[in-house]
mmCIF file of C-alpha atoms and ligand atoms in Angstrom:
data_model
loop_
_atom_site.group_PDB
_atom_site.id
_atom_site.type_symbol
_atom_site.label_atom_id
_atom_site.label_comp_id
_atom_site.label_asym_id
_atom_site.label_seq_id
_atom_site.Cartn_x
_atom_site.Cartn_y
_atom_site.Cartn_z
ATOM 1 C CA UNK A 265 0.417 -1.099 19.839
ATOM 2 C CA UNK A 266 -0.243 0.328 23.301
ATOM 3 C CA UNK A 267 -3.324 1.951 21.489
ATOM 4 C CA UNK A 268 -5.308 -1.093 21.243
ATOM 5 C CA UNK A 269 -8.133 -1.080 23.793
ATOM 6 C CA UNK A 270 -8.573 -4.924 23.570
ATOM 7 C CA UNK A 271 -4.763 -5.211 24.626
ATOM 8 C CA UNK A 272 -5.292 -3.185 27.826
ATOM 9 C CA UNK A 273 -6.016 -4.852 31.211
ATOM 10 C CA UNK A 274 -9.331 -3.198 31.842
ATOM 11 C CA UNK A 275 -10.681 0.602 31.538
ATOM 12 C CA UNK A 276 -11.740 2.057 35.212
ATOM 13 C CA UNK A 277 -12.468 5.489 33.645
ATOM 14 C CA UNK A 278 -13.092 7.137 30.194
ATOM 15 C CA UNK A 279 -10.211 9.186 29.088
ATOM 16 C CA UNK A 280 -11.174 12.942 28.418
ATOM 17 C CA UNK A 281 -10.341 12.292 24.684
ATOM 18 C CA UNK A 282 -13.264 9.756 24.395
ATOM 19 C CA UNK A 283 -15.716 12.162 25.816
ATOM 20 C CA UNK A 284 -18.343 13.771 23.328
ATOM 21 C CA UNK A 285 -20.340 16.628 24.592
ATOM 22 C CA UNK A 286 -24.187 15.768 24.391
ATOM 23 C CA UNK A 287 -24.720 17.779 21.209
ATOM 24 C CA UNK A 288 -22.408 15.572 19.419
ATOM 25 C CA UNK A 289 -23.530 12.292 20.870
ATOM 26 C CA UNK A 290 -27.303 12.514 21.386
ATOM 27 C CA UNK A 291 -28.845 9.837 22.905
ATOM 28 C CA UNK A 292 -30.672 7.043 20.966
ATOM 29 C CA UNK A 293 -34.249 7.476 20.344
ATOM 30 C CA UNK A 294 -36.588 5.859 23.081
ATOM 31 C CA UNK A 295 -39.017 4.945 20.293
ATOM 32 C CA UNK A 296 -39.323 1.732 19.226
ATOM 33 C CA UNK A 297 -38.577 1.691 15.312
ATOM 34 C CA UNK A 298 -37.554 -1.681 13.906
ATOM 35 C CA UNK A 299 -35.685 -2.202 10.829
ATOM 36 C CA UNK A 300 -37.811 -4.619 8.457
ATOM 37 C CA UNK A 301 -36.683 -8.307 8.660
ATOM 38 C CA UNK A 302 -36.897 -9.950 5.284
ATOM 39 C CA UNK A 303 -37.070 -13.504 4.662
ATOM 40 C CA UNK A 304 -35.004 -14.064 1.544
ATOM 41 C CA UNK A 305 -36.678 -17.541 1.096
ATOM 42 C CA UNK A 306 -40.125 -16.048 0.155
ATOM 43 C CA UNK A 307 -41.314 -15.543 -3.468
ATOM 44 C CA UNK A 308 -38.736 -13.473 -5.382
ATOM 45 C CA UNK A 309 -41.445 -10.821 -6.360
ATOM 46 C CA UNK A 310 -42.294 -10.209 -2.710
ATOM 47 C CA UNK A 311 -38.573 -10.173 -1.584
ATOM 48 C CA UNK A 312 -37.984 -7.675 -4.354
ATOM 49 C CA UNK A 313 -40.738 -5.426 -3.474
ATOM 50 C CA UNK A 314 -39.982 -5.595 0.378
ATOM 51 C CA UNK A 315 -36.025 -4.892 -0.314
ATOM 52 C CA UNK A 316 -36.842 -1.896 -2.635
ATOM 53 C CA UNK A 317 -39.558 -0.469 0.166
ATOM 54 C CA UNK A 318 -37.251 -0.824 3.006
ATOM 55 C CA UNK A 319 -34.191 0.621 1.008
ATOM 56 C CA UNK A 320 -35.893 3.633 -0.084
ATOM 57 C CA UNK A 321 -37.708 4.297 3.124
ATOM 58 C CA UNK A 322 -34.979 3.585 5.687
ATOM 59 C CA UNK A 323 -31.782 2.762 3.622
ATOM 60 C CA UNK A 324 -31.523 -0.336 6.018
ATOM 61 C CA UNK A 325 -33.086 -3.617 6.623
ATOM 62 C CA UNK A 326 -32.199 -7.380 7.890
ATOM 63 C CA UNK A 327 -32.284 -10.322 6.117
ATOM 64 C CA UNK A 328 -32.927 -13.773 7.284
ATOM 65 C CA UNK A 329 -32.757 -17.167 5.344
ATOM 66 C CA UNK A 330 -30.164 -15.660 3.245
ATOM 67 C CA UNK A 331 -28.333 -18.832 2.375
ATOM 68 C CA UNK A 332 -24.863 -18.323 4.026
ATOM 69 C CA UNK A 333 -24.549 -21.415 5.792
ATOM 70 C CA UNK A 334 -25.489 -21.108 9.697
ATOM 71 C CA UNK A 335 -22.174 -22.836 10.592
ATOM 72 C CA UNK A 336 -20.038 -20.383 8.372
ATOM 73 C CA UNK A 337 -21.760 -17.685 10.054
ATOM 74 C CA UNK A 338 -21.181 -19.341 13.538
ATOM 75 C CA UNK A 339 -17.513 -20.017 12.891
ATOM 76 C CA UNK A 340 -16.561 -16.677 11.596
ATOM 77 C CA UNK A 341 -18.031 -14.686 14.613
ATOM 78 C CA UNK A 342 -16.483 -17.396 16.880
ATOM 79 C CA UNK A 343 -13.157 -17.063 15.305
ATOM 80 C CA UNK A 344 -13.308 -13.163 15.509
ATOM 81 C CA UNK A 345 -14.421 -13.095 19.072
ATOM 82 C CA UNK A 346 -11.338 -15.255 19.800
ATOM 83 C CA UNK A 347 -8.929 -13.180 17.869
ATOM 84 C CA UNK A 348 -9.606 -10.135 19.858
ATOM 85 C CA UNK A 349 -9.247 -12.395 23.158
ATOM 86 C CA UNK A 350 -5.708 -13.557 21.999
ATOM 87 C CA UNK A 351 -3.004 -12.345 24.252
ATOM 88 C CA UNK A 352 -1.373 -8.849 23.520
ATOM 89 C CA UNK A 353 1.850 -10.077 22.036
ATOM 90 C CA UNK A 354 -0.083 -12.429 19.359
ATOM 91 C CA UNK A 355 -1.863 -9.309 18.155
ATOM 92 C CA UNK A 356 1.052 -7.165 18.051
ATOM 93 C CA UNK A 357 2.321 -8.926 15.238
ATOM 94 C CA UNK A 358 -0.630 -7.805 12.917
ATOM 95 C CA UNK A 359 -1.135 -4.216 14.307
ATOM 96 C CA UNK A 360 -0.224 -1.334 11.937
ATOM 97 C CA UNK A 361 -1.301 2.425 11.691
ATOM 98 C CA UNK A 362 -0.407 2.378 8.030
ATOM 99 C CA UNK A 363 -3.810 3.297 6.468
ATOM 100 C CA UNK A 364 -2.353 1.884 3.094
ATOM 101 C CA UNK A 365 -2.196 -1.526 4.283
ATOM 102 C CA UNK A 366 -5.093 -3.792 3.357
ATOM 103 C CA UNK A 367 -4.843 -6.081 5.846
ATOM 104 C CA UNK A 368 -4.181 -5.118 9.553
ATOM 105 C CA UNK A 369 -5.220 -4.549 13.050
ATOM 106 C CA UNK A 370 -5.963 -0.819 14.270
ATOM 107 C CA UNK A 371 -7.587 0.934 17.017
ATOM 108 C CA UNK A 372 -9.983 4.147 16.658
ATOM 109 C CA UNK A 373 -7.948 5.276 19.230
ATOM 110 C CA UNK A 374 -5.599 6.705 16.718
ATOM 111 C CA UNK A 375 -8.198 8.585 14.605
ATOM 112 C CA UNK A 376 -7.331 12.085 14.881
ATOM 113 C CA UNK A 377 -8.911 14.504 12.765
ATOM 114 C CA UNK A 378 -10.244 16.752 15.525
ATOM 115 C CA UNK A 379 -8.276 14.840 18.267
ATOM 116 C CA UNK A 380 -11.597 12.990 19.209
ATOM 117 C CA UNK A 381 -11.332 8.984 20.007
ATOM 118 C CA UNK A 382 -13.664 6.154 19.529
ATOM 119 C CA UNK A 383 -13.995 3.322 21.610
ATOM 120 C CA UNK A 384 -13.322 0.571 18.844
ATOM 121 C CA UNK A 385 -10.406 -1.924 17.705
ATOM 122 C CA UNK A 386 -10.745 -3.543 14.072
ATOM 123 C CA UNK A 387 -9.271 -6.033 12.305
ATOM 124 C CA UNK A 388 -9.289 -5.178 8.563
ATOM 125 C CA UNK A 389 -9.234 -8.085 6.043
ATOM 126 C CA UNK A 390 -8.765 -7.693 2.200
ATOM 127 C CA UNK A 391 -10.497 -10.461 0.443
ATOM 128 C CA UNK A 392 -9.802 -10.593 -3.289
ATOM 129 C CA UNK A 393 -12.200 -12.360 -5.110
ATOM 130 C CA UNK A 394 -12.370 -15.314 -5.527
ATOM 131 C CA UNK A 395 -10.297 -15.671 -2.691
ATOM 132 C CA UNK A 396 -6.662 -17.060 -3.687
ATOM 133 C CA UNK A 397 -3.476 -18.397 -1.479
ATOM 134 C CA UNK A 398 -1.892 -14.878 -1.503
ATOM 135 C CA UNK A 399 -4.807 -13.322 0.104
ATOM 136 C CA UNK A 400 -5.091 -15.932 2.792
ATOM 137 C CA UNK A 401 -1.678 -15.597 4.003
ATOM 138 C CA UNK A 402 -2.113 -12.160 4.395
ATOM 139 C CA UNK A 403 -4.605 -12.857 7.295
ATOM 140 C CA UNK A 404 -3.775 -13.645 10.906
ATOM 141 C CA UNK A 405 -2.617 -17.192 11.259
ATOM 142 C CA UNK A 406 -4.005 -17.145 14.892
ATOM 143 C CA UNK A 407 -6.685 -18.428 16.033
ATOM 144 C CA UNK A 408 -5.865 -21.396 13.746
ATOM 145 C CA UNK A 409 -9.402 -21.474 12.286
ATOM 146 C CA UNK A 410 -9.544 -17.965 11.306
ATOM 147 C CA UNK A 411 -8.187 -18.113 7.721
ATOM 148 C CA UNK A 412 -10.451 -21.166 6.625
ATOM 149 C CA UNK A 413 -13.611 -19.621 8.550
ATOM 150 C CA UNK A 414 -13.041 -16.156 6.494
ATOM 151 C CA UNK A 415 -12.675 -17.805 3.396
ATOM 152 C CA UNK A 416 -15.832 -20.011 3.798
ATOM 153 C CA UNK A 417 -17.965 -16.943 4.559
ATOM 154 C CA UNK A 418 -16.707 -14.445 2.293
ATOM 155 C CA UNK A 419 -17.920 -16.162 -0.856
ATOM 156 C CA UNK A 420 -21.454 -16.678 0.162
ATOM 157 C CA UNK A 421 -21.831 -13.563 1.932
ATOM 158 C CA UNK A 422 -20.704 -11.879 -1.324
ATOM 159 C CA UNK A 423 -23.288 -13.727 -3.327
ATOM 160 C CA UNK A 424 -26.290 -12.571 -0.836
ATOM 161 C CA UNK A 425 -24.863 -9.050 -1.754
ATOM 162 C CA UNK A 426 -24.925 -9.702 -5.306
ATOM 163 C CA UNK A 427 -28.330 -11.206 -5.375
ATOM 164 C CA UNK A 428 -29.730 -7.994 -3.322
ATOM 165 C CA UNK A 429 -28.192 -5.930 -5.937
ATOM 166 C CA UNK A 430 -30.029 -7.740 -8.824
ATOM 167 C CA UNK A 431 -33.390 -7.404 -6.832
ATOM 168 C CA UNK A 432 -32.560 -3.702 -6.362
ATOM 169 C CA UNK A 433 -31.745 -3.241 -9.951
ATOM 170 C CA UNK A 434 -34.956 -4.818 -10.917
ATOM 171 C CA UNK A 435 -36.766 -2.675 -8.560
ATOM 172 C CA UNK A 436 -35.397 0.540 -9.766
ATOM 173 C CA UNK A 437 -35.354 -0.222 -13.482
ATOM 174 C CA UNK A 438 -31.871 -1.277 -14.418
ATOM 175 C CA UNK A 439 -30.496 -4.344 -16.086
ATOM 176 C CA UNK A 440 -30.289 -6.976 -13.240
ATOM 177 C CA UNK A 441 -26.343 -7.309 -14.022
ATOM 178 C CA UNK A 442 -25.886 -3.559 -13.864
ATOM 179 C CA UNK A 443 -23.485 -4.040 -10.791
ATOM 180 C CA UNK A 444 -21.751 -6.989 -12.099
ATOM 181 C CA UNK A 445 -18.200 -6.343 -13.226
ATOM 182 C CA UNK A 446 -16.091 -3.350 -12.167
ATOM 183 C CA UNK A 447 -18.612 -1.867 -9.840
ATOM 184 C CA UNK A 448 -18.563 -4.682 -7.536
ATOM 185 C CA UNK A 449 -15.257 -6.024 -8.657
ATOM 186 C CA UNK A 450 -12.806 -4.773 -6.128
ATOM 187 C CA UNK A 451 -11.693 -6.589 -3.038
ATOM 188 C CA UNK A 452 -14.323 -7.614 -0.612
ATOM 189 C CA UNK A 453 -13.294 -6.075 2.711
ATOM 190 C CA UNK A 454 -13.999 -7.455 5.946
ATOM 191 C CA UNK A 455 -13.868 -5.191 8.836
ATOM 192 C CA UNK A 456 -14.090 -7.034 12.018
ATOM 193 C CA UNK A 457 -15.230 -4.311 14.730
ATOM 194 C CA UNK A 458 -14.355 -4.930 18.532
ATOM 195 C CA UNK A 459 -15.969 -2.769 21.228
ATOM 196 C CA UNK A 460 -14.646 -3.636 24.656
ATOM 197 C CA UNK A 461 -16.735 -2.752 27.720
ATOM 198 C CA UNK A 462 -16.753 0.755 28.072
ATOM 199 C CA UNK A 463 -16.611 2.538 31.502
ATOM 200 C CA UNK A 464 -18.761 5.551 30.386
ATOM 201 C CA UNK A 465 -20.615 4.449 27.276
ATOM 202 C CA UNK A 466 -23.493 7.350 27.433
ATOM 203 C CA UNK A 467 -20.361 9.610 26.784
ATOM 204 C CA UNK A 468 -18.290 7.586 24.282
ATOM 205 C CA UNK A 469 -19.130 6.435 20.701
ATOM 206 C CA UNK A 470 -17.630 3.164 19.196
ATOM 207 C CA UNK A 471 -17.973 4.532 15.644
ATOM 208 C CA UNK A 472 -18.925 8.086 14.715
ATOM 209 C CA UNK A 473 -21.724 8.770 12.421
ATOM 210 C CA UNK A 474 -20.660 7.672 8.882
ATOM 211 C CA UNK A 475 -22.024 6.395 5.751
ATOM 212 C CA UNK A 476 -20.322 3.586 4.413
ATOM 213 C CA UNK A 477 -17.920 4.436 1.094
ATOM 214 C CA UNK A 478 -18.542 1.151 -0.713
ATOM 215 C CA UNK A 479 -21.324 -0.338 -2.635
ATOM 216 C CA UNK A 480 -23.464 -2.351 -0.322
ATOM 217 C CA UNK A 481 -22.530 -3.738 3.246
ATOM 218 C CA UNK A 482 -23.767 -6.589 4.900
ATOM 219 C CA UNK A 483 -23.334 -6.793 8.817
ATOM 220 C CA UNK A 484 -23.254 -9.445 11.316
ATOM 221 C CA UNK A 485 -24.150 -7.616 14.309
ATOM 222 C CA UNK A 486 -23.778 -10.353 16.645
ATOM 223 C CA UNK A 487 -25.814 -10.924 19.757
ATOM 224 C CA UNK A 488 -24.938 -7.741 21.575
ATOM 225 C CA UNK A 489 -26.718 -4.429 20.571
ATOM 226 C CA UNK A 490 -24.805 -1.386 19.318
ATOM 227 C CA UNK A 491 -25.681 -0.423 15.999
ATOM 228 C CA UNK A 492 -27.647 2.776 15.761
ATOM 229 C CA UNK A 493 -29.259 4.065 12.444
ATOM 230 C CA UNK A 494 -30.505 7.896 11.707
ATOM 231 C CA UNK A 495 -34.076 7.916 11.150
ATOM 232 C CA UNK A 496 -35.885 11.229 11.032
ATOM 233 C CA UNK A 497 -33.552 13.312 13.181
ATOM 234 C CA UNK A 498 -33.319 10.494 15.550
ATOM 235 C CA UNK A 499 -31.200 7.512 16.232
ATOM 236 C CA UNK A 500 -32.802 4.173 16.355
ATOM 237 C CA UNK A 501 -31.420 1.068 18.078
ATOM 238 C CA UNK A 502 -30.990 -1.935 15.611
ATOM 239 C CA UNK A 503 -31.984 -4.883 17.582
ATOM 240 C CA UNK A 504 -29.909 -8.235 16.822
ATOM 241 C CA UNK A 505 -31.680 -10.757 15.049
ATOM 242 C CA UNK A 506 -29.627 -14.224 15.368
ATOM 243 C CA UNK A 507 -27.965 -15.229 12.179
ATOM 244 C CA UNK A 508 -29.165 -11.981 10.332
ATOM 245 C CA UNK A 509 -27.500 -9.620 7.993
ATOM 246 C CA UNK A 510 -27.984 -6.020 8.646
ATOM 247 C CA UNK A 511 -27.919 -4.697 4.887
ATOM 248 C CA UNK A 512 -27.250 -1.012 3.985
ATOM 249 C CA UNK A 513 -26.205 0.997 0.919
ATOM 250 C CA UNK A 514 -22.827 2.482 0.579
ATOM 251 C CA UNK A 515 -22.046 6.135 -1.334
ATOM 252 C CA UNK A 516 -21.275 4.138 -4.641
ATOM 253 C CA UNK A 517 -24.798 2.817 -4.734
ATOM 254 C CA UNK A 518 -26.363 6.234 -3.962
ATOM 255 C CA UNK A 519 -24.078 7.850 -6.847
ATOM 256 C CA UNK A 520 -24.876 5.104 -9.363
ATOM 257 C CA UNK A 521 -28.573 5.012 -8.874
ATOM 258 C CA UNK A 522 -28.632 8.921 -8.646
ATOM 259 C CA UNK A 523 -29.931 9.134 -5.156
ATOM 260 C CA UNK A 524 -32.698 6.761 -5.494
ATOM 261 C CA UNK A 525 -31.077 4.254 -2.970
ATOM 262 C CA UNK A 526 -29.506 6.484 -0.133
ATOM 263 C CA UNK A 527 -26.372 6.023 1.873
ATOM 264 C CA UNK A 528 -27.915 6.339 5.474
ATOM 265 C CA UNK A 529 -25.682 7.339 8.317
ATOM 266 C CA UNK A 530 -25.174 5.230 11.324
ATOM 267 C CA UNK A 531 -22.973 4.788 14.410
ATOM 268 C CA UNK A 532 -22.052 2.426 16.731
ATOM 269 C CA UNK A 533 -22.615 2.762 20.691
ATOM 270 C CA UNK A 534 -20.475 1.002 23.257
ATOM 271 C CA UNK A 535 -21.808 -0.898 26.433
ATOM 272 C CA UNK A 536 -20.403 -1.188 29.828
ATOM 273 C CA UNK A 537 -21.237 -4.919 30.300
ATOM 274 C CA UNK A 538 -19.866 -7.175 27.752
ATOM 275 C CA UNK A 539 -17.573 -7.134 24.720
ATOM 276 C CA UNK A 540 -19.254 -6.665 21.296
ATOM 277 C CA UNK A 541 -17.613 -7.901 18.218
ATOM 278 C CA UNK A 542 -19.285 -7.474 14.586
ATOM 279 C CA UNK A 543 -18.331 -8.236 11.122
ATOM 280 C CA UNK A 544 -18.983 -5.950 8.192
ATOM 281 C CA UNK A 545 -18.452 -7.284 4.718
ATOM 282 C CA UNK A 546 -17.950 -4.480 2.032
ATOM 283 C CA UNK A 547 -18.574 -5.003 -1.391
ATOM 284 C CA UNK A 548 -16.439 -2.623 -3.282
ATOM 285 C CA UNK A 549 -15.623 -1.087 -6.975
ATOM 286 C CA UNK A 550 -12.264 -1.716 -8.285
ATOM 287 C CA UNK A 551 -10.231 1.633 -7.808
ATOM 288 C CA UNK A 552 -10.148 2.319 -11.346
ATOM 289 C CA UNK A 553 -13.821 2.125 -11.804
ATOM 290 C CA UNK A 554 -15.580 5.308 -12.869
ATOM 291 C CA UNK A 555 -18.771 5.633 -10.791
ATOM 292 C CA UNK A 556 -21.628 7.709 -12.042
ATOM 293 C CA UNK A 557 -25.340 8.176 -12.171
ATOM 294 C CA UNK A 558 -26.749 5.262 -14.353
ATOM 295 C CA UNK A 559 -27.783 6.814 -17.559
ATOM 296 C CA UNK A 560 -30.967 4.744 -17.370
ATOM 297 C CA UNK A 561 -31.903 6.816 -14.217
ATOM 298 C CA UNK A 562 -30.817 10.454 -15.576
ATOM 299 C CA UNK A 563 -33.052 12.293 -17.930
ATOM 300 C CA UNK A 564 -34.754 15.833 -18.702
ATOM 301 C CA UNK A 565 -36.602 16.151 -15.318
ATOM 302 C CA UNK A 566 -34.101 13.953 -13.367
ATOM 303 C CA UNK A 567 -30.393 15.439 -13.833
ATOM 304 C CA UNK A 568 -27.604 13.741 -12.796
ATOM 305 C CA UNK A 569 -26.936 14.764 -8.890
ATOM 306 C CA UNK A 570 -23.530 13.689 -8.534
ATOM 307 C CA UNK A 571 -20.367 13.987 -10.718
ATOM 308 C CA UNK A 572 -18.693 11.054 -12.103
ATOM 309 C CA UNK A 573 -15.661 10.134 -10.199
ATOM 310 C CA UNK A 574 -13.080 7.062 -9.873
ATOM 311 C CA UNK A 575 -13.493 4.874 -6.762
ATOM 312 C CA UNK A 576 -9.706 5.846 -6.280
ATOM 313 C CA UNK A 577 -10.556 9.539 -6.354
ATOM 314 C CA UNK A 578 -13.552 8.976 -4.277
ATOM 315 C CA UNK A 579 -11.601 7.213 -1.568
ATOM 316 C CA UNK A 580 -8.878 9.932 -1.634
ATOM 317 C CA UNK A 581 -11.614 12.798 -0.740
ATOM 318 C CA UNK A 582 -13.362 10.618 1.615
ATOM 319 C CA UNK A 583 -10.235 10.149 3.682
ATOM 320 C CA UNK A 584 -9.738 13.876 3.599
ATOM 321 C CA UNK A 585 -13.337 15.265 4.370
ATOM 322 C CA UNK A 586 -14.387 12.519 6.856
ATOM 323 C CA UNK A 587 -17.071 10.351 6.439
ATOM 324 C CA UNK A 588 -20.271 12.649 7.493
ATOM 325 C CA UNK A 589 -22.893 12.381 4.873
ATOM 326 C CA UNK A 590 -22.667 16.170 4.646
ATOM 327 C CA UNK A 591 -19.427 16.480 3.787
ATOM 328 C CA UNK A 592 -19.211 13.802 1.227
ATOM 329 C CA UNK A 593 -22.206 15.150 -0.468
ATOM 330 C CA UNK A 594 -20.835 18.541 -0.657
ATOM 331 C CA UNK A 595 -17.804 17.006 -2.354
ATOM 332 C CA UNK A 596 -19.789 15.101 -5.032
ATOM 333 C CA UNK A 597 -22.976 16.803 -5.299
ATOM 334 C CA UNK A 598 -23.686 18.552 -8.660
HETATM 335 C C1 OGA B 64 -19.141 -0.329 9.931
HETATM 336 C C2 OGA B 64 -19.962 -0.087 10.956
HETATM 337 C C3 OGA B 64 -21.505 -0.846 12.772
HETATM 338 C C4 OGA B 64 -21.287 -1.874 13.841
HETATM 339 O O1 OGA B 64 -18.048 -1.003 10.046
HETATM 340 O O2 OGA B 64 -19.235 0.379 8.785
HETATM 341 O O3 OGA B 64 -21.054 0.705 10.544
HETATM 342 O O4 OGA B 64 -22.298 -2.170 14.636
HETATM 343 N N1 OGA B 64 -20.407 -0.991 11.807
HETATM 344 O O5 OGA B 64 -20.290 -2.693 14.106
HETATM 345 NI NI1 NI B 65 -20.740 1.476 8.662
#
């Protein structure tokens, strides 16, 4: 519990174990590369083309007019910010370092593979789909509106993800419902990331460079920038667009499309001035789901690039080798 950054009074100096050498934490690019912002209310053909193009080129894009009610977005953002402002004693009840617990509050200050530390706390919520009473009561009961805000948000957010998957299927030549069923049938996991003001943000990281482990991710970045995406050897900053989702592909989508849609590395940078809270919604396969390159996308001149793996086994290996793209590739490439 003493590890939670958001429960400490304030941070005057950056402890040594949070400091990264410049080669481990190169600054973000000065170039102004903007992620495409795709309006999902445009005609479907146009949206399909835009999503596929952005997905192939950058592996990241933003979507607006996505159909999740504005109120639902405002409510979840407000409740999540409020959660991290609760008194330390209220948060302590939910704190756990047991990585097998589906619902918990933890801090990246306890990651410890190489002794390095990250400037981020995280509230992890597992949302069975559809949400039932048992899932709800496993979430924090403070702030009072949090449970209903999460419930009202998760279903429409998941629907946006599923619609994007259908569009991508049509774009790459898979049947539109390819990702229905087991491939997207696991818990929807909501990670609320919280980055308190950091005394030396240029030398620290909120989240290390990583690829997401799931199928597809929808991120509410909030109003404070911090997300940075790997692009042609540089780190580009993602400018916040109010109410938009930042969308990116997880490893499972890369494996299933045999590398056509790539999982791209990203990281989060803290800042000195204001706290930042982001809400990441992960669509996951079921644990037993066998993920493999789709038969439609492999052939004589396009052999499978990844071995088939159950999602459970993938997660076991991912935990052990770390989240860098290179190590995950090494473990699963043929
Ligand atoms: C994540 C993530 C980025 C952010 O939760 O996987 O990449 O800006 N978050 O918080
Ligand atoms: Ni991520």
